Amino acid sequence: MMKHLLGLSEPPGPAVRHAAPPGHLSPAAVSGTMPDGFLAGISPFDTGIPDVVALSAAYRTGRFAHDLYQVSGITCPEALLTAGEKRRAEFLAGRLLARAALASLGLPPAGIGIGAGGAPLWPAGIMGSISHSAGRCICLVRNDAAILLGADTERHATGRALTAILRLVLTDADRAMNAALGLPGFPALVFSAKETLYKLLHPVVQRHFGFPCAEAAEPPQDGTLVLRLTRDLHPSLPAGAAFPIRYTTDATHVTTWAVADRPPG
């Protein structure tokens, strides 16, 4: 939701592959009409969150054509009709994967529009999150609108992308921790974690809030990075509130996700 502010573009990467969580349906059996060669390698991954369906796939912008929307039965929003091909390809990949995720919950295909701030408009009773970066797309869904759910995937940062993240995404405290840790993947992890936090909290905050609103509270450990709010975002989200962000990494990408109870009211 905030990554467009960096203006970054990266080469494509493969889908992440993990063992299927027990009890999940095979995505191959529920994927519906998939444009041949555009979206491939649909694979479930284990988030450790009960009852969450999590899918990853690779999408190939070189195989994209606008008529794939009609072929797959996905409506391209009017706001995207004049967007660049890359953006239309990303959107289609995300909605195709979301359709497969909803089918894994036993739900029929449903249109997923664009809400405030670009967030997906899920069917009633569903909470979910979609992310795409450099040829990889992920989608997490759960049949429980009483929770908050956020997820993000990012390509490991080098060169201009790394410079932008260090300057625009990390706070002074984040940069100090980065220097102390000396972990090459730490900046991209913080970037992805802050994107996940934004998606997680936006349904409550209901307005844009930037990267400086949170920072790493402690070094990452055992697949978790804890982010701490640096300012009040909402009466239920005061400065100092901490959120554990789960993550996994592979050769090309870092993927993060989080779940929280929705505040009453």
GROMACS .gro file of C-alpha atoms in nm:
model
  265
    1MET     CA    1   0.000   0.000   0.000
    2MET     CA    2   0.293   0.234   0.061
    3LYS     CA    3   0.554   0.075  -0.165
    4HIS     CA    4   0.446   0.282  -0.467
    5LEU     CA    5   0.592   0.583  -0.287
    6LEU     CA    6   0.940   0.442  -0.346
    7GLY     CA    7   0.893   0.416  -0.723
    8LEU     CA    8   1.089   0.093  -0.741
    9SER     CA    9   1.082  -0.173  -1.013
   10GLU     CA   10   1.258  -0.508  -0.987
   11PRO     CA   11   1.303  -0.809  -1.218
   12PRO     CA   12   1.069  -1.106  -1.174
   13GLY     CA   13   1.125  -1.386  -0.924
   14PRO     CA   14   0.986  -1.735  -0.867
   15ALA     CA   15   0.701  -1.840  -0.642
   16VAL     CA   16   0.785  -1.944  -0.287
   17ARG     CA   17   0.728  -2.313  -0.221
   18HIS     CA   18   0.642  -2.472   0.111
   19ALA     CA   19   0.477  -2.792   0.223
   20ALA     CA   20   0.098  -2.771   0.221
   21PRO     CA   21  -0.055  -2.717   0.566
   22PRO     CA   22  -0.263  -3.015   0.677
   23GLY     CA   23  -0.633  -2.991   0.593
   24HIS     CA   24  -0.596  -2.741   0.309
   25LEU     CA   25  -0.741  -2.818  -0.032
   26SER     CA   26  -0.508  -2.853  -0.325
   27PRO     CA   27  -0.489  -2.520  -0.512
   28ALA     CA   28  -0.463  -2.711  -0.839
   29ALA     CA   29  -0.811  -2.844  -0.772
   30VAL     CA   30  -0.968  -2.508  -0.698
   31SER     CA   31  -0.785  -2.260  -0.917
   32GLY     CA   32  -1.066  -2.212  -1.170
   33THR     CA   33  -0.988  -2.069  -1.512
   34MET     CA   34  -0.622  -1.967  -1.512
   35PRO     CA   35  -0.468  -1.800  -1.818
   36ASP     CA   36  -0.215  -2.047  -1.955
   37GLY     CA   37   0.143  -1.948  -1.881
   38PHE     CA   38   0.061  -1.625  -1.695
   39LEU     CA   39   0.014  -1.751  -1.337
   40ALA     CA   40   0.204  -2.063  -1.237
   41GLY     CA   41   0.333  -2.259  -0.941
   42ILE     CA   42   0.038  -2.199  -0.709
   43SER     CA   43   0.154  -2.331  -0.375
   44PRO     CA   44   0.020  -2.314  -0.018
   45PHE     CA   45   0.247  -2.208   0.267
   46ASP     CA   46   0.208  -2.243   0.640
   47THR     CA   47   0.159  -1.918   0.832
   48GLY     CA   48   0.111  -2.078   1.172
   49ILE     CA   49  -0.224  -1.896   1.197
   50PRO     CA   50  -0.524  -2.125   1.248
   51ASP     CA   51  -0.777  -2.145   0.964
   52VAL     CA   52  -0.582  -1.914   0.732
   53VAL     CA   53  -0.542  -2.014   0.368
   54ALA     CA   54  -0.212  -1.880   0.234
   55LEU     CA   55  -0.112  -1.918  -0.131
   56SER     CA   56   0.187  -1.808  -0.335
   57ALA     CA   57   0.239  -1.809  -0.711
   58ALA     CA   58   0.465  -1.675  -0.983
   59TYR     CA   59   0.324  -1.441  -1.244
   60ARG     CA   60   0.488  -1.358  -1.574
   61THR     CA   61   0.432  -1.006  -1.705
   62GLY     CA   62   0.577  -1.118  -2.039
   63ARG     CA   63   0.278  -1.351  -2.080
   64PHE     CA   64   0.022  -1.083  -1.993
   65ALA     CA   65  -0.230  -0.944  -2.239
   66HIS     CA   66  -0.532  -0.738  -2.141
   67ASP     CA   67  -0.776  -0.990  -2.289
   68LEU     CA   68  -0.667  -1.233  -2.013
   69TYR     CA   69  -0.914  -1.048  -1.790
   70GLN     CA   70  -1.200  -1.166  -2.011
   71VAL     CA   71  -1.052  -1.514  -2.048
   72SER     CA   72  -1.030  -1.559  -1.671
   73GLY     CA   73  -1.360  -1.392  -1.587
   74ILE     CA   74  -1.197  -1.116  -1.383
   75THR     CA   75  -1.316  -0.757  -1.422
   76CYS     CA   76  -1.048  -0.494  -1.465
   77PRO     CA   77  -1.148  -0.190  -1.256
   78GLU     CA   78  -1.215   0.122  -1.454
   79ALA     CA   79  -0.943   0.302  -1.261
   80LEU     CA   80  -0.685   0.058  -1.402
   81LEU     CA   81  -0.790   0.069  -1.767
   82THR     CA   82  -0.538   0.343  -1.838
   83ALA     CA   83  -0.271   0.204  -1.603
   84GLY     CA   84   0.050   0.056  -1.732
   85GLU     CA   85   0.069  -0.307  -1.836
   86LYS     CA   86   0.276  -0.401  -1.529
   87ARG     CA   87   0.010  -0.270  -1.289
   88ARG     CA   88  -0.273  -0.445  -1.477
   89ALA     CA   89  -0.074  -0.769  -1.477
   90GLU     CA   90  -0.010  -0.747  -1.101
   91PHE     CA   91  -0.376  -0.681  -1.030
   92LEU     CA   92  -0.490  -0.975  -1.241
   93ALA     CA   93  -0.238  -1.209  -1.076
   94GLY     CA   94  -0.354  -1.104  -0.730
   95ARG     CA   95  -0.723  -1.150  -0.808
   96LEU     CA   96  -0.663  -1.489  -0.969
   97LEU     CA   97  -0.475  -1.606  -0.662
   98ALA     CA   98  -0.743  -1.460  -0.433
   99ARG     CA   99  -1.006  -1.657  -0.625
  100ALA     CA  100  -0.808  -1.976  -0.565
  101ALA     CA  101  -0.774  -1.889  -0.195
  102LEU     CA  102  -1.149  -1.829  -0.158
  103ALA     CA  103  -1.217  -2.159  -0.333
  104SER     CA  104  -0.990  -2.327  -0.077
  105LEU     CA  105  -1.231  -2.198   0.187
  106GLY     CA  106  -1.516  -2.362  -0.004
  107LEU     CA  107  -1.650  -2.030  -0.129
  108PRO     CA  108  -1.776  -1.956  -0.483
  109PRO     CA  109  -1.593  -1.709  -0.708
  110ALA     CA  110  -1.659  -1.349  -0.612
  111GLY     CA  111  -1.554  -1.012  -0.746
  112ILE     CA  112  -1.292  -0.842  -0.529
  113GLY     CA  113  -1.297  -0.471  -0.596
  114ILE     CA  114  -1.070  -0.190  -0.479
  115GLY     CA  115  -1.159  -0.001  -0.163
  116ALA     CA  116  -1.018   0.301   0.016
  117GLY     CA  117  -0.642   0.328  -0.016
  118GLY     CA  118  -0.637   0.046  -0.271
  119ALA     CA  119  -0.733  -0.227  -0.023
  120PRO     CA  120  -0.920  -0.529  -0.163
  121LEU     CA  121  -1.298  -0.538  -0.103
  122TRP     CA  122  -1.356  -0.892   0.024
  123PRO     CA  123  -1.690  -1.075   0.034
  124ALA     CA  124  -1.890  -1.033   0.355
  125GLY     CA  125  -1.740  -1.222   0.646
  126ILE     CA  126  -1.396  -1.262   0.482
  127MET     CA  127  -1.071  -1.097   0.581
  128GLY     CA  128  -0.771  -1.119   0.351
  129SER     CA  129  -0.459  -0.960   0.211
  130ILE     CA  130  -0.291  -0.964  -0.132
  131SER     CA  131   0.064  -0.864  -0.224
  132HIS     CA  132   0.282  -0.883  -0.534
  133SER     CA  133   0.643  -0.798  -0.606
  134ALA     CA  134   0.878  -0.873  -0.893
  135GLY     CA  135   0.695  -1.175  -1.031
  136ARG     CA  136   0.570  -1.318  -0.701
  137CYS     CA  137   0.217  -1.292  -0.569
  138ILE     CA  138   0.076  -1.403  -0.233
  139CYS     CA  139  -0.274  -1.409  -0.086
  140LEU     CA  140  -0.392  -1.485   0.268
  141VAL     CA  141  -0.761  -1.524   0.356
  142ARG     CA  142  -0.965  -1.633   0.657
  143ASN     CA  143  -1.338  -1.676   0.699
  144ASP     CA  144  -1.351  -1.439   0.997
  145ALA     CA  145  -1.414  -1.067   0.960
  146ALA     CA  146  -1.359  -1.017   1.335
  147ILE     CA  147  -0.983  -1.027   1.283
  148LEU     CA  148  -0.729  -0.802   1.114
  149LEU     CA  149  -0.497  -0.961   0.859
  150GLY     CA  150  -0.202  -0.821   0.667
  151ALA     CA  151   0.059  -0.971   0.437
  152ASP     CA  152   0.334  -0.854   0.203
  153THR     CA  153   0.613  -0.989  -0.015
  154GLU     CA  154   0.919  -0.800  -0.139
  155ARG     CA  155   1.221  -0.883  -0.349
  156HIS     CA  156   1.552  -0.863  -0.162
  157ALA     CA  157   1.683  -0.510  -0.205
  158THR     CA  158   2.009  -0.408  -0.368
  159GLY     CA  159   2.139  -0.097  -0.540
  160ARG     CA  160   1.890   0.185  -0.587
  161ALA     CA  161   1.613  -0.009  -0.414
  162LEU     CA  162   1.824  -0.062  -0.103
  163THR     CA  163   1.926   0.304  -0.098
  164ALA     CA  164   1.561   0.413  -0.116
  165ILE     CA  165   1.459   0.178   0.165
  166LEU     CA  166   1.741   0.292   0.392
  167ARG     CA  167   1.652   0.656   0.332
  168LEU     CA  168   1.271   0.650   0.318
  169VAL     CA  169   1.153   0.343   0.508
  170LEU     CA  170   1.388   0.293   0.801
  171THR     CA  171   1.377   0.527   1.100
  172ASP     CA  172   1.694   0.640   1.278
  173ALA     CA  173   1.642   0.354   1.526
  174ASP     CA  174   1.594   0.107   1.239
  175ARG     CA  175   1.913   0.227   1.072
  176ALA     CA  176   2.106   0.193   1.399
  177MET     CA  177   1.978  -0.163   1.441
  178ASN     CA  178   2.067  -0.238   1.078
  179ALA     CA  179   2.423  -0.117   1.134
  180ALA     CA  180   2.457  -0.318   1.455
  181LEU     CA  181   2.317  -0.640   1.308
  182GLY     CA  182   2.495  -0.631   0.973
  183LEU     CA  183   2.228  -0.855   0.817
  184PRO     CA  184   2.200  -0.797   0.438
  185GLY     CA  185   1.828  -0.879   0.434
  186PHE     CA  186   1.727  -0.663   0.731
  187PRO     CA  187   1.625  -0.347   0.536
  188ALA     CA  188   1.393  -0.541   0.303
  189LEU     CA  189   1.251  -0.731   0.602
  190VAL     CA  190   1.167  -0.404   0.779
  191PHE     CA  191   1.017  -0.266   0.458
  192SER     CA  192   0.794  -0.571   0.410
  193ALA     CA  193   0.699  -0.581   0.778
  194LYS     CA  194   0.588  -0.216   0.768
  195GLU     CA  195   0.380  -0.285   0.456
  196THR     CA  196   0.216  -0.576   0.640
  197LEU     CA  197   0.152  -0.356   0.945
  198TYR     CA  198  -0.010  -0.091   0.725
  199LYS     CA  199  -0.247  -0.345   0.573
  200LEU     CA  200  -0.315  -0.494   0.915
  201LEU     CA  201  -0.410  -0.165   1.081
  202HIS     CA  202  -0.560   0.039   0.797
  203PRO     CA  203  -0.915  -0.098   0.853
  204VAL     CA  204  -0.899   0.056   1.201
  205VAL     CA  205  -0.699   0.373   1.130
  206GLN     CA  206  -0.892   0.449   0.807
  207ARG     CA  207  -0.629   0.690   0.676
  208HIS     CA  208  -0.279   0.685   0.535
  209PHE     CA  209   0.008   0.658   0.781
  210GLY     CA  210   0.371   0.649   0.676
  211PHE     CA  211   0.679   0.439   0.738
  212PRO     CA  212   0.804   0.649   1.034
  213CYS     CA  213   0.494   0.547   1.235
  214ALA     CA  214   0.657   0.218   1.331
  215GLU     CA  215   1.005   0.079   1.386
  216ALA     CA  216   1.170  -0.246   1.486
  217ALA     CA  217   1.143  -0.297   1.860
  218GLU     CA  218   1.411  -0.566   1.878
  219PRO     CA  219   1.624  -0.775   1.641
  220PRO     CA  220   1.438  -1.041   1.441
  221GLN     CA  221   1.431  -1.382   1.604
  222ASP     CA  222   1.279  -1.721   1.520
  223GLY     CA  223   1.093  -1.590   1.215
  224THR     CA  224   0.939  -1.292   1.395
  225LEU     CA  225   1.012  -0.919   1.379
  226VAL     CA  226   0.832  -0.707   1.638
  227LEU     CA  227   0.729  -0.360   1.520
  228ARG     CA  228   0.643  -0.085   1.768
  229LEU     CA  229   0.428   0.218   1.692
  230THR     CA  230   0.614   0.547   1.732
  231ARG     CA  231   0.300   0.760   1.752
  232ASP     CA  232  -0.072   0.732   1.828
  233LEU     CA  233  -0.268   0.609   1.526
  234HIS     CA  234  -0.608   0.550   1.689
  235PRO     CA  235  -0.748   0.539   2.045
  236SER     CA  236  -0.696   0.163   2.035
  237LEU     CA  237  -0.349   0.194   1.875
  238PRO     CA  238  -0.131   0.413   2.099
  239ALA     CA  239   0.238   0.484   2.057
  240GLY     CA  240   0.437   0.196   2.201
  241ALA     CA  241   0.189  -0.074   2.094
  242ALA     CA  242   0.382  -0.374   1.963
  243PHE     CA  243   0.293  -0.612   1.680
  244PRO     CA  244   0.473  -0.939   1.604
  245ILE     CA  245   0.522  -0.977   1.229
  246ARG     CA  246   0.597  -1.329   1.110
  247TYR     CA  247   0.830  -1.374   0.813
  248THR     CA  248   1.002  -1.620   0.582
  249THR     CA  249   1.281  -1.563   0.333
  250ASP     CA  250   1.425  -1.745   0.033
  251ALA     CA  251   1.680  -1.671  -0.236
  252THR     CA  252   1.481  -1.388  -0.395
  253HIS     CA  253   1.206  -1.261  -0.162
  254VAL     CA  254   1.103  -1.190   0.194
  255THR     CA  255   0.740  -1.253   0.285
  256THR     CA  256   0.571  -1.119   0.598
  257TRP     CA  257   0.228  -1.155   0.758
  258ALA     CA  258   0.041  -1.074   1.079
  259VAL     CA  259  -0.298  -1.120   1.241
  260ALA     CA  260  -0.464  -0.930   1.525
  261ASP     CA  261  -0.803  -0.902   1.690
  262ARG     CA  262  -1.020  -0.622   1.556
  263PRO     CA  263  -1.078  -0.358   1.828
  264PRO     CA  264  -1.444  -0.328   1.940
  265GLY     CA  265  -1.653  -0.044   1.807
   0.00000   0.00000   0.00000
